[in-house]
Coordinates of C-alpha atoms in Angstrom, one line a residue:
Chain A
M1 CA -1.7 42.7 159.7
S2 CA -0.3 45.8 160.3
D3 CA -2.2 49.1 159.0
K4 CA 1.2 50.9 158.7
V5 CA 2.7 51.3 155.3
L6 CA 6.4 51.2 154.0
M7 CA 7.4 54.5 152.7
K8 CA 10.3 56.6 151.8
G9 CA 10.7 59.7 153.5
N10 CA 9.9 61.6 150.5
E11 CA 6.9 59.7 150.0
A12 CA 5.8 60.1 153.5
I13 CA 5.9 63.9 153.0
A14 CA 3.8 63.7 150.0
E15 CA 0.9 61.5 151.4
A16 CA 1.0 63.5 154.9
A17 CA 0.7 66.8 152.8
I18 CA -2.6 65.2 151.0
I19 CA -3.9 64.1 154.2
A20 CA -3.5 67.5 155.7
G21 CA -5.6 69.0 152.8
C22 CA -2.9 70.2 150.4
R23 CA -4.4 69.9 147.0
H24 CA -2.0 72.0 145.2
Y25 CA 1.6 71.3 144.8
F26 CA 4.4 72.9 142.4
G27 CA 7.8 71.8 141.8
Y28 CA 10.7 71.1 139.8
P29 CA 12.7 67.9 140.0
I30 CA 16.3 67.6 141.9
T31 CA 17.8 64.6 143.6
P32 CA 17.2 63.6 146.3
Q33 CA 13.7 64.9 146.6
T34 CA 12.2 63.9 143.2
E35 CA 10.1 61.2 144.8
V36 CA 7.9 64.0 146.5
A37 CA 7.0 65.4 143.0
A38 CA 6.7 61.9 141.4
Y39 CA 4.5 60.8 144.1
M40 CA 2.4 64.0 143.8
A41 CA 2.1 63.3 140.1
K42 CA 0.5 60.0 140.5
R43 CA -1.9 60.9 143.4
M44 CA -2.9 64.5 142.8
P45 CA -4.8 63.9 139.7
K46 CA -6.8 61.0 141.2
I47 CA -7.9 63.3 144.2
G48 CA -9.0 66.2 142.1
G49 CA -5.8 68.1 143.1
T50 CA -3.2 70.1 141.0
F51 CA 0.3 69.0 140.4
L52 CA 2.4 71.0 138.2
Q53 CA 5.8 70.7 137.1
A54 CA 7.1 74.3 136.7
E55 CA 9.5 75.7 134.2
S56 CA 11.7 76.3 137.1
E57 CA 12.2 76.4 141.1
I58 CA 11.6 80.3 140.7
A59 CA 8.2 79.7 138.9
A60 CA 7.0 77.0 141.4
I61 CA 7.6 79.3 144.2
N62 CA 5.5 82.0 142.7
M63 CA 2.9 79.7 142.0
V64 CA 2.9 78.7 145.7
Y65 CA 2.6 82.6 146.5
G66 CA -0.6 82.7 144.2
V67 CA -2.3 79.8 145.7
A68 CA -1.4 80.7 149.2
S69 CA -3.1 84.3 148.5
T70 CA -6.3 82.2 147.8
G71 CA -5.9 80.7 151.5
K72 CA -5.7 77.1 150.2
R73 CA -3.1 74.8 151.6
V74 CA 0.0 74.9 149.0
M75 CA 3.3 73.2 149.1
T76 CA 6.6 73.0 147.0
S77 CA 9.7 71.0 147.5
S78 CA 13.3 71.0 146.3
S79 CA 16.9 70.3 147.3
S80 CA 19.5 72.7 148.2
P81 CA 20.4 74.6 145.0
G82 CA 16.6 74.5 144.2
I83 CA 15.9 76.3 147.5
S84 CA 18.4 79.0 146.9
L85 CA 16.7 79.6 143.6
K86 CA 13.2 80.0 145.8
G87 CA 14.8 82.6 148.1
E88 CA 13.3 85.6 146.4
G89 CA 9.9 83.9 146.7
L90 CA 10.3 83.1 150.4
S91 CA 11.0 86.8 151.0
Y92 CA 7.8 87.7 149.2
L93 CA 6.0 85.2 151.0
A94 CA 6.8 86.5 154.3
G95 CA 6.6 90.1 153.3
A96 CA 2.9 89.1 152.4
D97 CA 2.3 87.2 155.5
L98 CA 1.3 84.1 153.8
P99 CA 1.3 80.7 154.9
S100 CA 2.8 77.8 152.9
L101 CA 4.8 74.6 153.2
V102 CA 8.2 74.2 151.7
I103 CA 10.3 71.0 151.8
N104 CA 14.1 71.0 151.4
V105 CA 15.6 67.6 151.2
Q106 CA 19.2 68.8 151.6
R107 CA 22.2 67.8 149.4
G108 CA 26.0 68.5 149.7
G109 CA 27.1 72.2 148.5
P110 CA 28.1 74.7 147.9
G111 CA 27.4 75.5 144.3
L112 CA 25.8 72.4 142.5
G113 CA 27.7 70.2 145.0
G114 CA 26.6 66.7 145.0
I115 CA 23.3 64.6 145.5
Q116 CA 24.4 62.8 148.9
P117 CA 22.9 64.0 152.0
S118 CA 23.9 67.4 153.9
Q119 CA 22.7 69.6 156.8
S120 CA 24.7 72.5 155.3
D121 CA 21.5 74.9 154.6
Y122 CA 21.0 75.2 158.4
F123 CA 22.1 79.0 158.4
Q124 CA 20.0 79.6 155.0
A125 CA 16.8 77.9 156.7
T126 CA 16.9 79.5 160.1
K127 CA 18.8 82.8 159.3
G128 CA 19.1 83.9 156.0
A129 CA 16.6 82.5 153.4
A130 CA 16.6 85.7 151.4
H131 CA 16.5 89.7 151.8
G132 CA 14.6 91.6 154.5
D133 CA 14.0 90.9 158.1
F134 CA 12.0 87.4 158.4
H135 CA 11.9 84.0 159.6
M136 CA 10.5 80.7 158.6
L137 CA 9.4 78.0 161.0
V138 CA 11.9 75.2 160.5
L139 CA 11.0 71.5 161.3
A140 CA 13.7 68.8 161.3
P141 CA 12.4 65.3 161.1
S142 CA 14.6 62.4 162.0
S143 CA 12.7 59.4 160.9
V144 CA 10.3 58.7 157.9
Q145 CA 7.3 59.0 160.7
E146 CA 8.5 62.4 161.6
M147 CA 8.8 63.3 158.0
A148 CA 5.1 62.9 157.7
D149 CA 4.3 64.2 161.2
L150 CA 6.1 67.3 160.7
T151 CA 4.6 68.1 157.2
V152 CA 1.2 68.0 159.0
K153 CA 2.3 70.0 161.9
G154 CA 4.1 72.4 159.4
F155 CA 0.9 73.2 157.6
D156 CA -0.8 73.8 160.8
L157 CA 1.6 76.1 162.1
A158 CA 2.1 77.8 158.8
D159 CA -1.7 78.7 158.6
K160 CA -1.9 79.7 162.4
Y161 CA 1.0 82.2 162.2
R162 CA 0.8 83.0 158.6
M163 CA 4.3 82.2 157.8
T164 CA 6.0 79.6 155.6
A165 CA 7.0 76.4 157.4
M166 CA 10.0 74.5 155.9
V167 CA 10.6 70.9 156.6
L168 CA 14.5 70.7 156.7
A169 CA 15.1 67.1 155.9
D170 CA 18.4 65.6 154.2
G171 CA 18.9 62.9 151.4
T172 CA 19.1 60.0 153.7
M173 CA 15.8 61.1 155.6
G174 CA 14.3 61.6 152.0
Q175 CA 15.5 58.3 150.6
M176 CA 15.2 55.7 153.5
M177 CA 12.1 53.6 154.1
E178 CA 10.5 52.9 157.3
P179 CA 7.1 51.7 158.3
V180 CA 4.8 54.7 158.9
S181 CA 1.5 55.2 160.5
L182 CA -0.6 57.8 158.8
D183 CA -3.5 58.1 161.0
Y184 CA -4.3 62.0 161.6
E185 CA -7.2 63.8 162.9
I186 CA -7.5 66.6 160.7
G187 CA -9.4 69.6 162.1
E188 CA -11.4 72.3 159.9
P189 CA -9.3 74.3 158.3
I190 CA -8.8 77.9 160.1
E191 CA -10.5 80.9 159.0
K192 CA -8.6 83.2 156.7
P193 CA -10.4 86.3 156.4
W194 CA -7.4 87.9 154.5
A195 CA -7.7 85.4 151.6
T196 CA -8.5 86.6 148.2
T197 CA -11.4 84.6 147.6
G198 CA -13.7 87.4 145.7
T199 CA -15.7 90.1 147.6
K200 CA -19.2 89.0 146.4
M201 CA -19.7 92.8 146.6
E202 CA -20.1 92.1 150.3
R203 CA -16.7 93.2 151.7
P204 CA -14.0 95.4 150.9
H205 CA -11.0 94.0 148.3
N206 CA -8.2 91.9 150.4
I207 CA -5.0 92.8 148.9
V208 CA -1.9 90.3 149.1
N209 CA 1.3 92.4 148.7
S210 CA 4.7 93.0 150.1
L211 CA 5.3 96.4 148.6
F212 CA 4.9 99.1 151.0
L213 CA 5.0 102.9 149.6
E214 CA 5.5 104.6 153.1
P215 CA 8.5 103.6 155.0
D216 CA 7.0 104.1 158.4
V217 CA 4.1 101.6 157.5
L218 CA 6.7 99.0 156.3
E219 CA 8.3 99.5 159.5
K220 CA 5.1 98.9 161.5
S221 CA 4.4 95.7 159.5
N222 CA 8.0 94.5 160.5
F223 CA 7.6 95.4 164.2
E224 CA 4.2 93.6 164.3
R225 CA 5.9 90.6 162.5
Y226 CA 8.5 90.4 165.0
E227 CA 6.0 90.4 167.9
R228 CA 4.5 87.5 166.4
Y229 CA 7.9 85.7 166.1
S230 CA 8.5 86.5 169.9
Y231 CA 5.1 84.7 170.7
I232 CA 6.3 81.7 168.3
E233 CA 9.8 81.6 170.2
E234 CA 7.8 81.4 173.5
N235 CA 5.3 78.8 172.4
E236 CA 6.5 76.5 169.7
C237 CA 9.8 75.2 170.5
M238 CA 10.0 71.5 170.1
Y239 CA 13.0 69.3 171.3
E240 CA 13.7 65.7 172.4
E241 CA 16.0 65.0 175.4
Y242 CA 17.6 61.5 175.5
M243 CA 19.2 60.2 178.9
M244 CA 20.0 63.8 179.7
D245 CA 18.9 63.2 183.5
D246 CA 22.6 62.3 184.9
A247 CA 24.4 63.4 181.6
E248 CA 27.9 64.8 182.1
I249 CA 28.6 65.3 178.5
C250 CA 25.9 66.5 175.9
V251 CA 25.6 65.4 172.5
T252 CA 23.3 67.6 170.3
A253 CA 22.3 66.8 166.7
F254 CA 19.2 67.2 164.5
G255 CA 17.8 65.0 161.7
I256 CA 20.2 62.0 160.5
A257 CA 23.0 63.2 162.9
A258 CA 20.7 62.6 165.9
R259 CA 20.2 59.0 164.7
V260 CA 23.8 58.3 164.5
S261 CA 24.4 60.2 167.8
K262 CA 21.9 58.0 169.6
N263 CA 23.9 55.0 168.5
A264 CA 27.0 56.5 169.6
I265 CA 25.6 57.5 173.1
N266 CA 24.0 53.9 173.6
E267 CA 27.5 52.6 172.9
A268 CA 29.2 55.1 175.4
R269 CA 26.6 54.2 178.0
K270 CA 27.7 50.7 177.7
K271 CA 31.2 51.8 178.6
G272 CA 29.9 53.8 181.7
I273 CA 30.3 57.1 180.2
K274 CA 27.3 59.5 181.3
V275 CA 26.2 61.1 177.8
G276 CA 23.0 62.3 176.7
L277 CA 21.4 64.0 173.6
I278 CA 19.5 67.1 172.9
R279 CA 17.7 66.9 169.6
P280 CA 16.2 70.1 168.4
I281 CA 12.9 69.3 166.4
T282 CA 12.1 73.0 165.4
L283 CA 15.4 74.7 164.4
W284 CA 13.6 78.1 164.4
P285 CA 12.3 78.7 166.9
F286 CA 15.7 77.4 168.6
P287 CA 15.0 75.6 171.8
K288 CA 17.3 77.4 174.0
A289 CA 15.9 76.0 177.2
P290 CA 17.4 72.5 177.4
Y291 CA 21.0 74.0 176.6
K292 CA 20.9 76.6 179.4
K293 CA 19.6 73.9 181.5
A294 CA 22.4 71.5 180.3
A295 CA 25.2 74.2 180.3
D296 CA 24.9 74.1 184.3
K297 CA 25.6 70.7 184.6
V298 CA 27.5 69.1 181.7
K299 CA 31.4 69.7 181.0
E300 CA 31.2 69.6 177.2
I301 CA 28.5 70.1 174.4
I302 CA 29.4 68.2 171.1
S303 CA 27.6 69.3 168.2
V304 CA 27.1 66.7 165.4
E305 CA 26.6 68.1 162.1
L306 CA 26.5 67.2 158.3
S307 CA 28.1 70.8 157.8
M308 CA 31.1 72.6 158.8
G309 CA 29.4 73.9 162.1
Q310 CA 26.4 75.8 161.5
M311 CA 23.9 74.8 164.2
I312 CA 26.9 75.1 166.9
E313 CA 26.5 78.7 166.8
D314 CA 23.1 78.6 168.2
V315 CA 24.0 75.9 170.6
R316 CA 27.0 78.2 171.8
L317 CA 24.5 81.3 172.2
A318 CA 21.8 79.0 173.9
S319 CA 24.4 77.7 176.4
E320 CA 25.7 81.1 177.1
C321 CA 29.3 79.7 176.5
K322 CA 29.3 78.2 180.0
V323 CA 31.0 75.0 178.7
P324 CA 33.2 74.4 175.7
V325 CA 30.9 73.5 172.6
T326 CA 32.8 71.3 170.0
L327 CA 32.1 70.2 166.6
C328 CA 32.1 66.6 165.3
N329 CA 31.3 66.5 161.4
R330 CA 31.4 65.4 158.2
V331 CA 30.4 67.2 155.0
G332 CA 30.1 67.0 151.1
G333 CA 27.7 64.2 151.3
M334 CA 29.3 62.1 153.7
I335 CA 28.0 61.2 157.0
P336 CA 29.6 60.7 160.5
T337 CA 29.7 57.1 161.8
P338 CA 28.7 56.1 165.2
E339 CA 32.4 55.4 165.8
Q340 CA 33.3 58.9 165.0
V341 CA 30.9 60.4 167.6
L342 CA 31.7 57.7 170.3
E343 CA 35.4 58.9 169.5
A344 CA 34.4 62.5 170.4
I345 CA 32.3 61.3 173.4
E346 CA 35.4 59.3 174.9
K347 CA 37.5 62.3 174.2
A348 CA 35.3 64.7 176.2
A349 CA 35.1 62.0 179.1
K350 CA 39.0 62.1 179.2
G351 CA 39.3 65.8 179.3
G352 CA 37.9 67.4 176.5
N353 CA 37.9 67.8 172.5
K354 CA 40.0 70.3 171.1
Chain B
M1 CA 15.7 28.3 147.7
S2 CA 14.2 25.3 145.7
Y3 CA 13.3 27.4 142.8
D4 CA 15.1 26.5 139.6
Y5 CA 16.8 29.5 138.2
K6 CA 16.8 30.2 134.5
R7 CA 19.9 31.4 132.8
I8 CA 18.7 35.1 133.3
T9 CA 16.4 36.2 136.3
L10 CA 14.9 39.6 135.8
L11 CA 13.6 41.5 138.8
S12 CA 11.4 44.4 138.3
G13 CA 8.2 46.0 140.2
H14 CA 7.2 49.1 141.8
Y15 CA 9.6 51.6 143.1
G16 CA 11.0 50.6 146.5
S17 CA 9.3 47.1 146.5
G18 CA 12.7 45.5 147.5
K19 CA 14.2 44.4 144.0
T20 CA 17.8 45.3 144.7
N21 CA 17.8 43.6 147.9
I22 CA 16.3 40.4 146.5
A23 CA 18.6 40.5 143.5
V24 CA 21.8 40.6 145.6
N25 CA 20.3 37.7 147.8
M26 CA 19.6 35.6 144.8
A27 CA 22.9 36.1 143.3
F28 CA 24.5 34.5 146.5
D29 CA 21.8 31.8 146.3
M30 CA 22.7 31.1 142.7
K31 CA 26.4 31.1 143.4
K32 CA 25.7 27.9 145.5
K33 CA 24.6 26.2 142.6
S34 CA 26.6 27.6 139.7
Q35 CA 30.1 28.5 139.2
N36 CA 29.8 31.4 136.9
V37 CA 27.4 34.1 138.3
T38 CA 26.7 37.7 137.2
I39 CA 24.8 40.3 138.9
A40 CA 23.9 43.5 136.7
D41 CA 22.3 46.7 137.9
L42 CA 20.2 48.3 135.2
D43 CA 18.7 50.9 137.8
I44 CA 18.7 54.3 136.2
V45 CA 16.1 55.7 138.7
N46 CA 17.5 55.6 142.1
P47 CA 20.8 57.2 142.8
Y48 CA 20.9 56.4 146.5
F49 CA 20.5 52.5 147.1
R50 CA 22.4 50.7 144.5
T51 CA 23.7 46.9 143.9
K52 CA 27.1 48.7 144.1
D53 CA 26.6 49.0 148.1
S54 CA 27.3 45.4 148.4
Q55 CA 30.5 45.5 146.0
K56 CA 32.8 43.9 148.6
E57 CA 30.4 41.0 149.7
L58 CA 29.7 40.2 145.9
Q59 CA 33.5 40.3 144.9
D60 CA 34.5 38.0 148.0
A61 CA 31.8 35.6 146.9
G62 CA 33.1 35.6 143.3
I63 CA 29.9 37.1 141.9
K64 CA 30.6 39.6 139.1
L65 CA 28.9 42.9 139.3
I66 CA 27.9 45.0 136.5
C67 CA 26.7 48.5 137.1
S68 CA 27.2 51.9 135.8
E69 CA 30.7 53.3 136.7
Y70 CA 28.9 56.2 138.0
A71 CA 27.0 54.4 140.4
N72 CA 27.3 56.1 144.2
T73 CA 29.0 59.0 142.8
N74 CA 27.6 62.5 142.3
V75 CA 27.1 62.0 138.6
D76 CA 23.4 62.4 138.5
I77 CA 22.5 61.4 135.2
P78 CA 20.9 57.8 134.0
A79 CA 23.6 55.8 132.9
L80 CA 23.9 52.2 131.5
P81 CA 26.9 49.9 132.1
Q82 CA 28.8 49.3 128.9
D83 CA 29.3 45.8 129.5
M84 CA 25.9 45.0 130.0
Y85 CA 25.6 43.3 126.5
S86 CA 28.1 40.5 127.9
V87 CA 25.2 39.5 130.1
I88 CA 23.0 38.5 127.1
D89 CA 25.9 37.3 124.8
D90 CA 27.9 35.3 127.0
K91 CA 25.5 32.1 127.8
S92 CA 27.9 30.2 129.9
Q93 CA 26.9 32.7 132.9
M94 CA 23.9 32.7 135.0
A95 CA 22.8 36.1 135.9
V96 CA 20.4 38.4 137.9
I97 CA 19.4 41.6 136.4
D98 CA 18.2 44.3 138.6
I99 CA 15.7 46.7 137.1
G100 CA 14.7 50.2 138.2
G101 CA 11.4 50.8 139.6
D102 CA 8.3 51.4 137.8
D103 CA 8.0 52.0 134.0
R104 CA 10.6 54.6 134.0
G105 CA 13.1 52.2 135.2
A106 CA 12.0 49.5 133.0
L107 CA 12.7 51.9 130.0
A108 CA 16.3 50.7 130.4
L109 CA 15.4 47.0 130.0
G110 CA 13.8 47.7 126.6
R111 CA 17.3 48.2 125.2
Y112 CA 18.1 44.4 125.9
S113 CA 14.7 42.8 126.0
K114 CA 15.0 41.5 122.3
G115 CA 18.1 39.3 122.9
I116 CA 16.6 37.9 126.0
V117 CA 13.4 36.9 124.5
E118 CA 15.0 35.5 121.5
E119 CA 17.2 33.3 123.9
N120 CA 13.9 32.4 125.6
D121 CA 15.8 31.2 129.0
Y122 CA 14.7 33.7 131.5
D123 CA 12.3 34.4 134.1
M124 CA 11.0 38.0 134.5
L125 CA 9.7 38.2 138.0
L126 CA 7.3 40.8 139.4
V127 CA 8.4 42.0 143.2
I128 CA 5.1 43.0 144.9
N129 CA 4.8 44.4 148.3
C130 CA 1.2 45.3 149.7
F131 CA 2.7 47.7 152.5
R132 CA 3.9 50.0 149.9
P133 CA 1.2 52.8 149.6
L134 CA 0.6 52.8 146.0
T135 CA 0.3 49.1 145.5
R136 CA -1.6 48.1 148.4
D137 CA -4.2 45.9 146.6
A138 CA -4.2 43.8 143.4
K139 CA -5.8 46.3 141.2
D140 CA -3.1 49.1 141.8
T141 CA -0.1 46.3 141.4
L142 CA -1.6 45.1 138.1
A143 CA -1.6 48.7 136.8
V144 CA 2.1 49.0 137.8
M145 CA 2.7 45.6 136.3
H146 CA 1.4 46.6 133.1
E147 CA 3.2 50.0 132.6
I148 CA 6.4 47.9 133.2
E149 CA 5.7 45.4 130.6
N150 CA 5.0 48.0 128.1
A151 CA 8.1 50.2 128.9
G152 CA 10.4 47.2 129.2
K153 CA 9.0 45.1 126.1
I154 CA 9.0 42.0 127.9
K155 CA 6.3 39.7 129.7
F156 CA 6.4 38.7 133.4
T157 CA 6.7 35.0 134.1
G158 CA 6.1 35.0 137.8
I159 CA 5.8 36.8 140.9
V160 CA 7.8 37.3 144.2
N161 CA 5.8 38.5 147.2
N162 CA 8.1 40.7 149.1
S163 CA 5.2 42.1 151.5
N164 CA 7.3 43.8 154.5
L165 CA 7.3 46.6 156.8
G166 CA 11.1 46.6 157.0
E167 CA 12.6 45.6 160.5
E168 CA 9.0 45.8 162.0
T169 CA 7.6 42.8 159.9
T170 CA 5.9 40.1 161.9
A171 CA 4.9 36.7 160.9
E172 CA 1.4 37.8 160.8
D173 CA 2.2 40.6 158.1
V174 CA 3.7 38.1 155.9
L175 CA 0.9 35.6 156.3
G176 CA -1.6 38.3 155.9
S177 CA -0.1 39.3 152.6
L178 CA -0.5 35.5 151.0
K179 CA -4.2 36.6 150.1
Y180 CA -3.2 39.7 148.1
A181 CA -0.2 37.5 146.3
S182 CA -2.6 34.7 145.4
E183 CA -5.1 37.1 144.0
I184 CA -2.5 38.7 141.8
S185 CA -1.4 35.3 140.9
E186 CA -5.1 34.2 140.0
I187 CA -5.7 37.2 137.7
T188 CA -2.5 37.0 136.1
G189 CA -2.0 33.4 135.9
L190 CA 1.6 33.8 136.9
P191 CA 3.1 31.3 139.8
V192 CA 4.2 32.9 143.0
V193 CA 7.6 31.5 142.9
A194 CA 8.8 32.8 146.0
T195 CA 7.7 34.7 149.3
C196 CA 10.7 36.6 150.8
V197 CA 10.9 37.1 154.6
K198 CA 13.7 38.5 156.8
E199 CA 16.0 35.5 158.0
E200 CA 14.6 36.0 161.6
L201 CA 11.2 35.1 160.5
F202 CA 12.3 32.3 158.3
D203 CA 12.0 29.4 160.8
E204 CA 8.9 30.3 162.1
L205 CA 7.2 30.5 158.8
F206 CA 9.0 27.7 156.9
E207 CA 6.4 25.0 157.3
K208 CA 3.6 27.5 156.6
I209 CA 4.7 29.1 153.2
E210 CA 5.7 27.4 150.1
N211 CA 8.9 28.7 148.4
L212 CA 9.9 30.6 151.3
F213 CA 12.9 32.9 150.6
A214 CA 15.2 34.2 153.6
L215 CA 16.7 37.7 152.8
K216 CA 19.6 39.0 154.3
L217 CA 19.1 43.0 154.2
Q218 CA 21.6 44.1 152.0
K219 CA 22.1 47.6 153.4
K220 CA 21.1 48.8 156.6
I221 CA 21.2 52.7 157.0
I222 CA 21.8 54.2 160.5

């Protein structure tokens, strides 16, 4: 009998977080991520952890700030409108160099939008979660297994770089069920000498804070943070290439859009069209290298997105505008079909999408 | 399936155990034996995967679908279908009722259970899957079962073993789950009325498992 379990994406995130040592979860229900909270509510009391349904998303993210200050692994989860509410807290976490894990199971927007899947928080996640100069590590799963894997990875990266890691999923990823293996080797937690754990009168006070009274000191902290970001951009990019070796057309997509695209690519290959896929797994840092390489040999890059075209800007920059980059999309909770993507591929093969 | 359906078949169980898929398959199976078949979606928990996803297939087969008019829209509120009472009052029809997951889902059933119990021509089936992380063993599954009975104000009368790993399910996985199902059956005294398998496994397991029920996957997502 298999040792895998059949899980929803949202449940896989929750269980993986527990395996990774997270014992503190703060959240507020919102479709389509509510199962993360529901699962935590069932499991945390049984293992001596804390599940707390806060009075709002804003309260939840500030509770995350509090626990992160003590060096413990902590997470919150929400969906698009709820993540917007958490924005202020995300900036404070960055300003105080605190590690945390934040899950965004995206739904259609803007505004209250809808409850069906979307990828239209790409800009928010990778560029503008809130005020000030900062980044989050952004991880984009495209299977239930990756929902779990990237949750574990997210905690590791967050601790290593003292940053917020965000798992940027969408409604389908959260709701779909697939078999998952949760066999992880979790190492010893890394030392956090900065954490506010009590001085025991043996060391000076640790202070966790994002307020700087002197502008030159604040400038220095920004410069130092961006040196760390540069190192991350050099070392932590993750992506998958699918059938790119002989590709003349490149499709690029992440998350659910990448699954749809793979089906379309398989169909196009049957018709003799040489097409491949670049799937970024980290959205920040954005993996520029495969696009730079592709731009020298493909005639068009098609960005498949559940948005009005957000990742496409990074794709254009990474491919240095050497080849046309076109958009194939659905929005508002709708998902592109493999047929729609196949049509875009066929047009590219015949001379190009407009 | 050789199983004799009562007038009303209620499907309940842990969240994600496969109730909706089984409900739709049972409605088609019922339709082979009865003229007047209704499927009712009482799920107030899951806004994503609904009986309504099979609306066209059900319509084509002449099966009546009763579900919230807000199913598959962005109206994210737990709403019950207004014509639900017709299932209980109109005794000329056979019906499958798909109940939402866990005790929260079964709460909606509590509104209707009095009439169902009084008529006393129903089966309340517990759908179980040992590959779901919170119902991996008999003890945890029984805890969910009791929560549902308390919320829905109705007792279970049978068990449907739907242990599966989605498309990856092997014959060994299904055979391995029989012990789990029979343990729950022994403790509760409830019969295992069916073991569900995806169609591809049916021929291989037909002679090895009693009351085997082949399932067509109702909704496949990319």
